[in-house]
Coordinates of C-alpha atoms (C1' of nucleotides) in Angstrom, one line a residue:
Chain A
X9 CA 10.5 -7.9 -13.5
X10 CA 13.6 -5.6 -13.0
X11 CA 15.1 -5.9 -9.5
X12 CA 14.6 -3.0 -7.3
X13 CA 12.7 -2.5 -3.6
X14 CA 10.1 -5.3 -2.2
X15 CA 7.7 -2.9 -1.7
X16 CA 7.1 -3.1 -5.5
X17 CA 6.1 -6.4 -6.0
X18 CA 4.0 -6.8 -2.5
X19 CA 2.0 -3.2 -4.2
X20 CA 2.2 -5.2 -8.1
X21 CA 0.1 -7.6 -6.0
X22 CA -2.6 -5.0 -5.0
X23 CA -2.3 -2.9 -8.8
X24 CA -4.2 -5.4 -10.7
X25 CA -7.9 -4.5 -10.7
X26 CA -9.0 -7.9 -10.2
X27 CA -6.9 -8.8 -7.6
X28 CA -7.7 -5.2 -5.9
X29 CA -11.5 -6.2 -5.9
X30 CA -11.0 -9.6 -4.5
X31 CA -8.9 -8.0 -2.0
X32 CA -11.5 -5.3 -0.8
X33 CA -14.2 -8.2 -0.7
X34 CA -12.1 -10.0 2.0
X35 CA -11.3 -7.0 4.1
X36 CA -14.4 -8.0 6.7
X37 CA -12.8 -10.9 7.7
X38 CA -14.8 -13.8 5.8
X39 CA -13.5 -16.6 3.7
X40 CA -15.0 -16.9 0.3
X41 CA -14.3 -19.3 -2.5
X42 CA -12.3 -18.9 -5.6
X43 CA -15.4 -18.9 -7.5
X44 CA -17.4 -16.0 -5.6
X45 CA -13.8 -14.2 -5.9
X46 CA -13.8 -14.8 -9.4
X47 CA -17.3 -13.5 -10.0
X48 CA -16.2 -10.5 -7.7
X49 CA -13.4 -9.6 -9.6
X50 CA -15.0 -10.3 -12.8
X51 CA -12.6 -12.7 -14.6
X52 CA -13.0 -16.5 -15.3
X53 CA -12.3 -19.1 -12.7
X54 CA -9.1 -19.9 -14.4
X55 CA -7.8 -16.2 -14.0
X56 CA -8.9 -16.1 -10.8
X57 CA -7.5 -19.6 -9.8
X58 CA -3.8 -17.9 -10.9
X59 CA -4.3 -14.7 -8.9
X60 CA -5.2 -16.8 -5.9
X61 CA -2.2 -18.9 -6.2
X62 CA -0.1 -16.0 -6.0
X63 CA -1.6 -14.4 -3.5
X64 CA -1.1 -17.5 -1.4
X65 CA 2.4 -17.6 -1.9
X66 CA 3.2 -14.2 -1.4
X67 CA 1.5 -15.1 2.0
X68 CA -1.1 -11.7 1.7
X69 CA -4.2 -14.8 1.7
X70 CA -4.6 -17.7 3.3
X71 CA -6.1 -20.8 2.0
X72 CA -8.3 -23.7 3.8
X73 CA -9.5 -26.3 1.7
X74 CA -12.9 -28.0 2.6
X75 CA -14.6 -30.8 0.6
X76 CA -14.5 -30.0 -3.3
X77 CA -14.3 -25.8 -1.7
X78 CA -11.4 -23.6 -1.0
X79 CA -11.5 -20.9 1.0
X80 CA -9.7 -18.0 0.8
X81 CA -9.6 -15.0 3.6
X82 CA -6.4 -12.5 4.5
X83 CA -3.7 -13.8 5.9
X84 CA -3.3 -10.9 9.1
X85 CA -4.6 -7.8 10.4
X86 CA -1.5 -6.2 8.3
X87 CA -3.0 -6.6 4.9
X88 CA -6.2 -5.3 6.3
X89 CA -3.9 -2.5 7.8
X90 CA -2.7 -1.9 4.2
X91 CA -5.8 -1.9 2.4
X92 CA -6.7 0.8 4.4
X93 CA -3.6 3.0 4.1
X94 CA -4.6 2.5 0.2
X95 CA -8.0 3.4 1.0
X96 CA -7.4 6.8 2.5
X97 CA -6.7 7.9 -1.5
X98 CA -9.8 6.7 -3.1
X99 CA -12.5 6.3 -0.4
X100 CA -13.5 2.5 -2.5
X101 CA -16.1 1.0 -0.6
X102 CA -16.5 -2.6 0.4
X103 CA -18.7 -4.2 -2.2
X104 CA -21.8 -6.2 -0.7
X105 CA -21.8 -10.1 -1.2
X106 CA -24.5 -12.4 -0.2
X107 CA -23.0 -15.5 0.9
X108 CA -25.0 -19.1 1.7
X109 CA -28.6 -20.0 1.9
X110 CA -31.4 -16.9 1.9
X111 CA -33.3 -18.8 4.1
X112 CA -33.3 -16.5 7.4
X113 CA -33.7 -19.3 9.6
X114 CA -31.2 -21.0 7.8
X115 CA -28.7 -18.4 8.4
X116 CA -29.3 -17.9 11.9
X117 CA -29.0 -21.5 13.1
X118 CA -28.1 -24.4 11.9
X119 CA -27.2 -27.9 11.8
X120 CA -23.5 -28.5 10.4
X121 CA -23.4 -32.5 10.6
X122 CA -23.8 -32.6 14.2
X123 CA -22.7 -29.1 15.3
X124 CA -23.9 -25.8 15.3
X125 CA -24.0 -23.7 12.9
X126 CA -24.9 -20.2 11.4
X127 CA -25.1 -16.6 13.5
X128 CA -25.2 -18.5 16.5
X129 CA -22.6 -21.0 15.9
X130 CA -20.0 -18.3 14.7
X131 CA -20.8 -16.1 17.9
X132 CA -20.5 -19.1 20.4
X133 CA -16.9 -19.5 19.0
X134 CA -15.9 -16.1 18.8
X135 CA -16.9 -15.6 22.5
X136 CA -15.0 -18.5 23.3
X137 CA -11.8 -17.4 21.9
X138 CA -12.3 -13.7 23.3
X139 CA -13.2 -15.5 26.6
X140 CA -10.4 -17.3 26.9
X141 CA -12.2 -20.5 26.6
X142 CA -10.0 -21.7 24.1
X143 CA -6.6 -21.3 24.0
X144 CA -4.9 -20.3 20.5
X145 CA -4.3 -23.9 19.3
X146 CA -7.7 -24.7 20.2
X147 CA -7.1 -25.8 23.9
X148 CA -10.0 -25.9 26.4
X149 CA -8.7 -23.6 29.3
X150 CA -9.7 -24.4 33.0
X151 CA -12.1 -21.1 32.3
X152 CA -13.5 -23.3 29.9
X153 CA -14.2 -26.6 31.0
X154 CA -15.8 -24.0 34.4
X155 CA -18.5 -22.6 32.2
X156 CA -19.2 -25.7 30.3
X157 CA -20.3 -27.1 33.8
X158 CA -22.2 -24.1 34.0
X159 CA -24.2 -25.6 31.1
X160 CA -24.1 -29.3 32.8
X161 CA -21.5 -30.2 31.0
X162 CA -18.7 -32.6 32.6
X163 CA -15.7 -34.6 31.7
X164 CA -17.9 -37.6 31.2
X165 CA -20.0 -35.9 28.4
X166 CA -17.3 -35.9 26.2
X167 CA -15.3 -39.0 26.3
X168 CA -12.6 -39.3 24.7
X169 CA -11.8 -40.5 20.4
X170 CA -10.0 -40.3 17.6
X171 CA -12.0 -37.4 16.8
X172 CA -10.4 -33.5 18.5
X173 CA -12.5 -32.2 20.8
X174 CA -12.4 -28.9 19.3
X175 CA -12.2 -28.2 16.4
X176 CA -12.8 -25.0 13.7
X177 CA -15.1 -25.5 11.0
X178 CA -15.5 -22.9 8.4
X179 CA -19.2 -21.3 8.1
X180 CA -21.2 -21.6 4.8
X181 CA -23.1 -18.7 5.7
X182 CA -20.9 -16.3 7.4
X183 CA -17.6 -17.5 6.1
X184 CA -16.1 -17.5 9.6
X185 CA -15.3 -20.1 11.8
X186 CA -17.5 -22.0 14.3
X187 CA -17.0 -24.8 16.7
X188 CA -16.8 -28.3 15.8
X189 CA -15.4 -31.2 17.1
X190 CA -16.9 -33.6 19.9
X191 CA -17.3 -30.4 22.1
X192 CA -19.2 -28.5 19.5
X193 CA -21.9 -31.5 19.3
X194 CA -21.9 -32.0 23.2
X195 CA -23.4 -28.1 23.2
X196 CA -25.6 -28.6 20.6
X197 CA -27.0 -31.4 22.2
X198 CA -27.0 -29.8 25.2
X199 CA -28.8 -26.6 23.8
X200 CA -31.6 -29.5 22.3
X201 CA -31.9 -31.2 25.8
X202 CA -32.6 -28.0 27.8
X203 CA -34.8 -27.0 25.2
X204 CA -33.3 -23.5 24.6
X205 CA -33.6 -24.7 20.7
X206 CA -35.4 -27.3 18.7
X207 CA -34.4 -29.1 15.7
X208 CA -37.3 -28.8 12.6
X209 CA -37.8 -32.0 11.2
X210 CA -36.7 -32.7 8.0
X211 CA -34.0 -29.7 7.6
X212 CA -31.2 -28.8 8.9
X213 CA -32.8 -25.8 10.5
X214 CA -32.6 -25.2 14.3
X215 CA -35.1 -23.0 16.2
X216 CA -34.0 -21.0 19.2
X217 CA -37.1 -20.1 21.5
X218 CA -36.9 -16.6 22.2
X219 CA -36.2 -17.5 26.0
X220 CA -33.5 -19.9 25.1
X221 CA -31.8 -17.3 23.3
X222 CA -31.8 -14.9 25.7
X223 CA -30.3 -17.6 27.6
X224 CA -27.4 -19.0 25.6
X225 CA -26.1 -15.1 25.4
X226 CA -25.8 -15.1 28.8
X227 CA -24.4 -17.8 29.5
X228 CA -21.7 -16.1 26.9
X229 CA -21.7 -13.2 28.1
Chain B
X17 CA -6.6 0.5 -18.2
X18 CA -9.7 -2.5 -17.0
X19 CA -11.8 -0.4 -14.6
X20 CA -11.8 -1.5 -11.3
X21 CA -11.0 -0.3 -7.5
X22 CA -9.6 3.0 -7.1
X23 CA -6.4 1.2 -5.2
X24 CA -5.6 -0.6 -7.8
X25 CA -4.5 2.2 -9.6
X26 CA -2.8 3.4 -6.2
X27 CA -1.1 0.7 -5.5
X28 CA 0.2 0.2 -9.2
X29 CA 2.1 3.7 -9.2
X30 CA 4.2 2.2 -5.9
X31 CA 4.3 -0.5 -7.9
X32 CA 7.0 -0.1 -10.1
X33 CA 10.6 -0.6 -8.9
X34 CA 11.7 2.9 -9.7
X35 CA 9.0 4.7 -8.6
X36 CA 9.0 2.5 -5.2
X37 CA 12.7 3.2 -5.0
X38 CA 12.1 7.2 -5.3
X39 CA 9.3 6.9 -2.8
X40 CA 11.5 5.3 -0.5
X41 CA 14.4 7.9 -0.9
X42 CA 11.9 10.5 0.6
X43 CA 10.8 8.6 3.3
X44 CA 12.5 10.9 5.3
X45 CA 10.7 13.8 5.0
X46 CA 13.3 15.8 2.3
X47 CA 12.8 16.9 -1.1
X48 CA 15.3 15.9 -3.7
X49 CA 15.5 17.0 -7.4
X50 CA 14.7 14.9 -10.3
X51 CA 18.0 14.0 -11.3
X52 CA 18.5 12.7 -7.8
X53 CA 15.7 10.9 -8.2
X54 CA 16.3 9.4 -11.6
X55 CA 19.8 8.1 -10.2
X56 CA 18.4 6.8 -7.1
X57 CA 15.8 4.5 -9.4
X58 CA 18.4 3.8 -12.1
X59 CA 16.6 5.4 -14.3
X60 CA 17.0 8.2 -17.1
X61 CA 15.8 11.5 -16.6
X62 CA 13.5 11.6 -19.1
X63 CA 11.9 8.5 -17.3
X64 CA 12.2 9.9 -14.1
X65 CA 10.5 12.9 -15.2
X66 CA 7.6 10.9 -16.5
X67 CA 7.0 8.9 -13.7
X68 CA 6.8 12.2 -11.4
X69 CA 4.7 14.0 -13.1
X70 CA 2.6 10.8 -12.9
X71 CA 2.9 11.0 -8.8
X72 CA 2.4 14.6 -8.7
X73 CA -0.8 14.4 -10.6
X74 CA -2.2 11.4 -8.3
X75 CA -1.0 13.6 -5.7
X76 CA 1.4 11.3 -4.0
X77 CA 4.2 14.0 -4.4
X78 CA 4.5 17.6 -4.5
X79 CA 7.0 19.7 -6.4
X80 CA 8.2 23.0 -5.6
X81 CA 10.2 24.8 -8.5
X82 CA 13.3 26.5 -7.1
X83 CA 15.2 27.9 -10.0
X84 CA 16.2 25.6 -12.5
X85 CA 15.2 22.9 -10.1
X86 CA 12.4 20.5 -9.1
X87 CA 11.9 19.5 -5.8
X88 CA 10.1 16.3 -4.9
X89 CA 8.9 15.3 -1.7
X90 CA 5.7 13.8 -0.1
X91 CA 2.2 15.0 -0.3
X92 CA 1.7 13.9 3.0
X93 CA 2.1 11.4 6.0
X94 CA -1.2 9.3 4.6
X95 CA 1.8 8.4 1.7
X96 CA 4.2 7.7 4.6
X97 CA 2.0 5.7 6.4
X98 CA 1.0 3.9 2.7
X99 CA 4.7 3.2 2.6
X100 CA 5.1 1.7 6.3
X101 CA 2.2 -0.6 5.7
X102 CA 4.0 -1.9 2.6
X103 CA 7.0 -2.0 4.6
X104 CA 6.0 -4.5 6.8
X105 CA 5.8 -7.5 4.1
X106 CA 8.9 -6.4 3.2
X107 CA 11.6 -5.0 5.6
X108 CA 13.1 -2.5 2.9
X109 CA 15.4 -0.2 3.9
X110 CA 15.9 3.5 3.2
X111 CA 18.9 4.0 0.9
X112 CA 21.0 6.9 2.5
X113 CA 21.9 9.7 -0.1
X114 CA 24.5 12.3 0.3
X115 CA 22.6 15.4 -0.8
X116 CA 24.8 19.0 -0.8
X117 CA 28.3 19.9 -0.2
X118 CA 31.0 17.5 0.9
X119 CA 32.4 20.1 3.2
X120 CA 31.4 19.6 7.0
X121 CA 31.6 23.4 7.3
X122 CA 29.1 24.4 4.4
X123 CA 27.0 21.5 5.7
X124 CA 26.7 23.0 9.1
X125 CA 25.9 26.8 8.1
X126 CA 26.7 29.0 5.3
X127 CA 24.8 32.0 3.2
X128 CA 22.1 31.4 1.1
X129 CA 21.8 34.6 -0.7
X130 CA 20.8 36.9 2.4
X131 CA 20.2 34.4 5.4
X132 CA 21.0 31.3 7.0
X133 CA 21.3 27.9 5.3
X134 CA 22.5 24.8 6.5
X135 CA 21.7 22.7 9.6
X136 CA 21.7 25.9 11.5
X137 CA 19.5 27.2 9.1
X138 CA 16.8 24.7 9.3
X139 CA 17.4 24.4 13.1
X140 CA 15.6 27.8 13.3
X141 CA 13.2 27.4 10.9
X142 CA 11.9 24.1 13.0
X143 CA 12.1 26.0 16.3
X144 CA 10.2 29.3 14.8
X145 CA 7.7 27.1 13.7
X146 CA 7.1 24.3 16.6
X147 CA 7.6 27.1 19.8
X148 CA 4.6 29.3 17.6
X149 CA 7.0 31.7 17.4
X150 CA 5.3 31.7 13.5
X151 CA 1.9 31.1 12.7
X152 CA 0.9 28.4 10.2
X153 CA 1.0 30.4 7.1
X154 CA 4.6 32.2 7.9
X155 CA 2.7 35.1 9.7
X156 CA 5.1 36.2 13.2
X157 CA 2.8 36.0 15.9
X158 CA 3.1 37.9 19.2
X159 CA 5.8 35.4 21.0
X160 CA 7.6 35.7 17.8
X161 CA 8.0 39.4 18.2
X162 CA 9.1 39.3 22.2
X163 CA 11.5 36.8 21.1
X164 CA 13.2 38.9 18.7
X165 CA 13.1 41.5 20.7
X166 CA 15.5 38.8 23.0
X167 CA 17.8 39.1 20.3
X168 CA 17.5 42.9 20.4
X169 CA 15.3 43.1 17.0
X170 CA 13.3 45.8 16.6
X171 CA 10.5 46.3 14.5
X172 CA 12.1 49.0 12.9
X173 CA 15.1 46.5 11.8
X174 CA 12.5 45.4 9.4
X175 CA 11.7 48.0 7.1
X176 CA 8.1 47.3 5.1
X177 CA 9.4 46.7 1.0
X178 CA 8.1 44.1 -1.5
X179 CA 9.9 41.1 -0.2
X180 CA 8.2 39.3 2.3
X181 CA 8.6 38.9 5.8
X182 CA 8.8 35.2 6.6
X183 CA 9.6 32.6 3.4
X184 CA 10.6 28.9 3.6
X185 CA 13.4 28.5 1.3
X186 CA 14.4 25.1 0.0
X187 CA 17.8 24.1 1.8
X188 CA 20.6 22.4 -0.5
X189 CA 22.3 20.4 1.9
X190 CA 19.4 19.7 4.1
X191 CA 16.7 18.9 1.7
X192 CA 14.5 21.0 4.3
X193 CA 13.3 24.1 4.7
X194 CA 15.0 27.1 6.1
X195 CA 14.4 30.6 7.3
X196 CA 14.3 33.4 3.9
X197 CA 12.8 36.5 3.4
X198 CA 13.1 40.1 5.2
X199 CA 13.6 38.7 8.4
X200 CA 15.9 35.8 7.5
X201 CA 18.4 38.6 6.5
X202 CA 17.9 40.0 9.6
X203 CA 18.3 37.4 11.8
X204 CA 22.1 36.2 10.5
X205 CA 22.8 39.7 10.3
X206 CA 22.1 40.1 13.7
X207 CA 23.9 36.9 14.4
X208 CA 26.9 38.7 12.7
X209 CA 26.7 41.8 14.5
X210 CA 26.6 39.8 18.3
X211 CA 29.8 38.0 17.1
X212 CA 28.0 34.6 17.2
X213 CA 29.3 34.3 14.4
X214 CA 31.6 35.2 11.3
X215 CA 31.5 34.6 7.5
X216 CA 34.6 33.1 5.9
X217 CA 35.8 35.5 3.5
X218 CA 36.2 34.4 0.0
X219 CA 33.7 32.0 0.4
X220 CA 29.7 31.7 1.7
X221 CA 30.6 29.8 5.2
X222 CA 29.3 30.4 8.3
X223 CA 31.5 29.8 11.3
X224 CA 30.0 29.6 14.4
X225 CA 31.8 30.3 17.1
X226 CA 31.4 27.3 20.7
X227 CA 30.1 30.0 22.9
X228 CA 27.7 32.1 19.7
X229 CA 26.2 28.5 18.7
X230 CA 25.4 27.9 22.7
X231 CA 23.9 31.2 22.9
X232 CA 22.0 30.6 19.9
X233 CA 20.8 27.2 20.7
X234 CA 19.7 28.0 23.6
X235 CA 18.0 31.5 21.9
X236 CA 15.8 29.2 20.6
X237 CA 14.9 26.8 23.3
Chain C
dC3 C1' 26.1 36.6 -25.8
dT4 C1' 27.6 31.6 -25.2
dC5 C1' 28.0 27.5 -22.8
dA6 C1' 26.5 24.2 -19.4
dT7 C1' 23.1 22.0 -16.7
dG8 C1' 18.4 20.6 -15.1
dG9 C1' 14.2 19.2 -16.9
dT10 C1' 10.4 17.9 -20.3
dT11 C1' 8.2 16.1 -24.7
dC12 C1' 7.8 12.9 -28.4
dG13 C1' 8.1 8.6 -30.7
dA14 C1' 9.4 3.9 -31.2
dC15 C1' 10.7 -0.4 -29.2
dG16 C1' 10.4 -4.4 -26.2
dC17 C1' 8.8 -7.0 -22.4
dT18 C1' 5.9 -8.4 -18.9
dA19 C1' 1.7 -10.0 -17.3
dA20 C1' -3.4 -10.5 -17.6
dT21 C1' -6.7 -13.0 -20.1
dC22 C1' -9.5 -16.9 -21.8
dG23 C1' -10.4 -21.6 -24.3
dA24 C1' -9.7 -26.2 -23.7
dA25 C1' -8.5 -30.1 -21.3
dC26 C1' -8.0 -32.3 -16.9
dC27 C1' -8.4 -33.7 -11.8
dA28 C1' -11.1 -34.0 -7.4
dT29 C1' -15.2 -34.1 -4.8
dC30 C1' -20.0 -34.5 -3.9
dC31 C1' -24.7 -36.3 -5.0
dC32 C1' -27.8 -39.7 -6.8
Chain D
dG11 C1' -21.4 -46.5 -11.5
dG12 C1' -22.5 -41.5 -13.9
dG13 C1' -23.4 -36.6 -14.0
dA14 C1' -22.6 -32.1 -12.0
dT15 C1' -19.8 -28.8 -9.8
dG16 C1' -15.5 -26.6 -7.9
dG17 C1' -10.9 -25.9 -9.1
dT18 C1' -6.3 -26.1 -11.6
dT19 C1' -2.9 -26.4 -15.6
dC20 C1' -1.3 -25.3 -20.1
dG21 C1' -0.7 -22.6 -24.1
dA22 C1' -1.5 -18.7 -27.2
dT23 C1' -3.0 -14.1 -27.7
dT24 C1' -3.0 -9.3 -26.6
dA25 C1' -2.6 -4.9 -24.5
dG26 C1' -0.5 -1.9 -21.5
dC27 C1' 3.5 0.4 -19.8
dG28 C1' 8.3 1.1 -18.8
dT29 C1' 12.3 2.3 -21.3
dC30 C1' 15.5 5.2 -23.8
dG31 C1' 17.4 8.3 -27.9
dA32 C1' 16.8 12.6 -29.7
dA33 C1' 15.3 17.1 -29.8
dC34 C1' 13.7 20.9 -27.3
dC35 C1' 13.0 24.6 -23.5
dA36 C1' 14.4 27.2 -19.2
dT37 C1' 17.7 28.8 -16.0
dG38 C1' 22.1 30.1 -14.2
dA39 C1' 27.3 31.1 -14.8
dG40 C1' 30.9 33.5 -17.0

DNA sequence: CTCATGGTTCGACGCTAATCGAACCATCCC
DNA sequence: GGGATGGTTCGATTAGCGTCGAACCATGAG
């Protein structure tokens, strides 16, 4: 391409349609795979795979590789910011996409190896980073480590390994990130020993009692 | 064209390096003609002329015919604020662009046919319009009139006739509007007769006078 | 009127980039 | 181990669009 302003080539990036539509299916935050993108953008996986890449490197996604999956979600708040300066001409909407199991319960809660997962495992990381739980990099704060003894949860619960303690796992279901690491099975555990939640045998499925729920929000709140 | 989201077809007219380089020029706020605009994209005119229309018809620019001109500038601050979001990937930089007359003195005021021009010129059409001195459509409202009356304009200085009261004309120099029509005349007239100032003979300067551009300015405080 | 200048239209050329088929690598599941 | 699935690389094809030369129209200056 002929030289000129670097507003051009960051718009090229946006201008093709299939790139656009990827774009517009990330703007609520999740992480999806190169193959849903593919199928949202409606080109082959190889296409796709090459619009990815350069999408990467022009740093407007981010990429997080997990088992044989990639992820894919936008890299800031600034792409979002400029989708939506683009949006003001065309009033596109975001385009629906159902992502992981249909299985209600399934999506709700959830056993993720030894962790929770699902609605409730995204929420009880998102309130601990709004919380200030967590530090950026991950860190439990002295907030923290308060309210997890809140829960009956002490030093000695979590000794220490090679494994972090916590640790950001990304979602099948919602695409976003919830808590892993040796902290996110001591809560799970502890959520199954208070029996605020069960776990139904033979699935990965884990039932909150409605009372339980009621009380693992608050103890968020 | 593949169909596909409206931005991509947005995004894909800042897309191109001459077109982004135009856009950028009017960041500013100013119109410029075609032929600026062509040289400012290092582009022919015939291309130029291509691309705008293209702009003009997605309504990114509007044009205003002045003579044998066209003037360019933004539809709006939506494309501004398109333009800023862009900007932030990429740390571009308005080019500066010498538009008008080299001369200091025709820069700072001088006759366009009848009335003021130059930064004088705009300088009261801004005031007029942000003290509501005029209305939104270029209609004199009731502190418009006292204010005149300041400068010892009278209704009856402005006899009714075909030409209209109030018009924005298109300044050369400043790329922004200035004060035309009946009561343009009037006003540098009046400025004439106070001794504010004087016009250069021979030519189509103003010279303001220190103490008539102090009495002025502050006129229209 | 004549000339100069600003701007547009038309047509032909050339280049870039999106696309997919085919082959290949990596991971997970059994 | 073998089969299935997610993802990438390579190469060849194709289509869209930016580009300019040439001709033309409109306006302003003398």
């Amino acid at each position: 391409m002929r030289e000129g302003p670097e507003i051009a080539r960051i718009a090229a990036l946006v201008a093709d349609p299939a790139r656009s539509a990827m774009l517009l299916a990330l703007m609520d935050g999740r992480a999806l795979t190169a193959t849903e993108l593919a199928s949202v953008g409606g080109i082959t996986r190889q296409t796709a795979s090459s619009h990815l890449a350069r999408l990467v490197e022009r740093e407007v996604l981010v990429v997080e590789a997990q088992g044989r999956h990639r992820y894919f979600r936008l890299a800031g708040s600034h792409v979002g910011a400029l989708l939506e300066a683009l949006m003001v001409f065309s009033s596109d909407a975001v385009p629906p996409l159902r992502t992981g199991p249909r299985d209600l319960s399934l999506r709700k809660a959830r056993i993720c190896y030894d962790h929770l997962a699902g609605e409730m495992g995204v929420m009880l990381y998102d309130r601990m980073l709004e919380e200030g739980w967590l530090g950026r990099d991950l860190d439990l704060t002295d907030k923290g480590w308060a309210r997890l003894a809140d829960l009956g949860l002490q030093h000695g619960d979590l000794p220490a390994s090679n494994r972090p303690l916590c640790r950001a796992c990304l979602d099948w279901s919602q695409r976003r990130h919830h808590l892993a690491g040796r902290l996110g099975k001591a809560v799970l555990d502890r959520v199954l020993a208070l029996s605020w939640a069960r776990h139904l045998p033979a699935s990965r499925v884990i039932v909150f009692h409605p009372e339980g729920e009621r009380r693992f929000g608050e103890w968020l709140r």
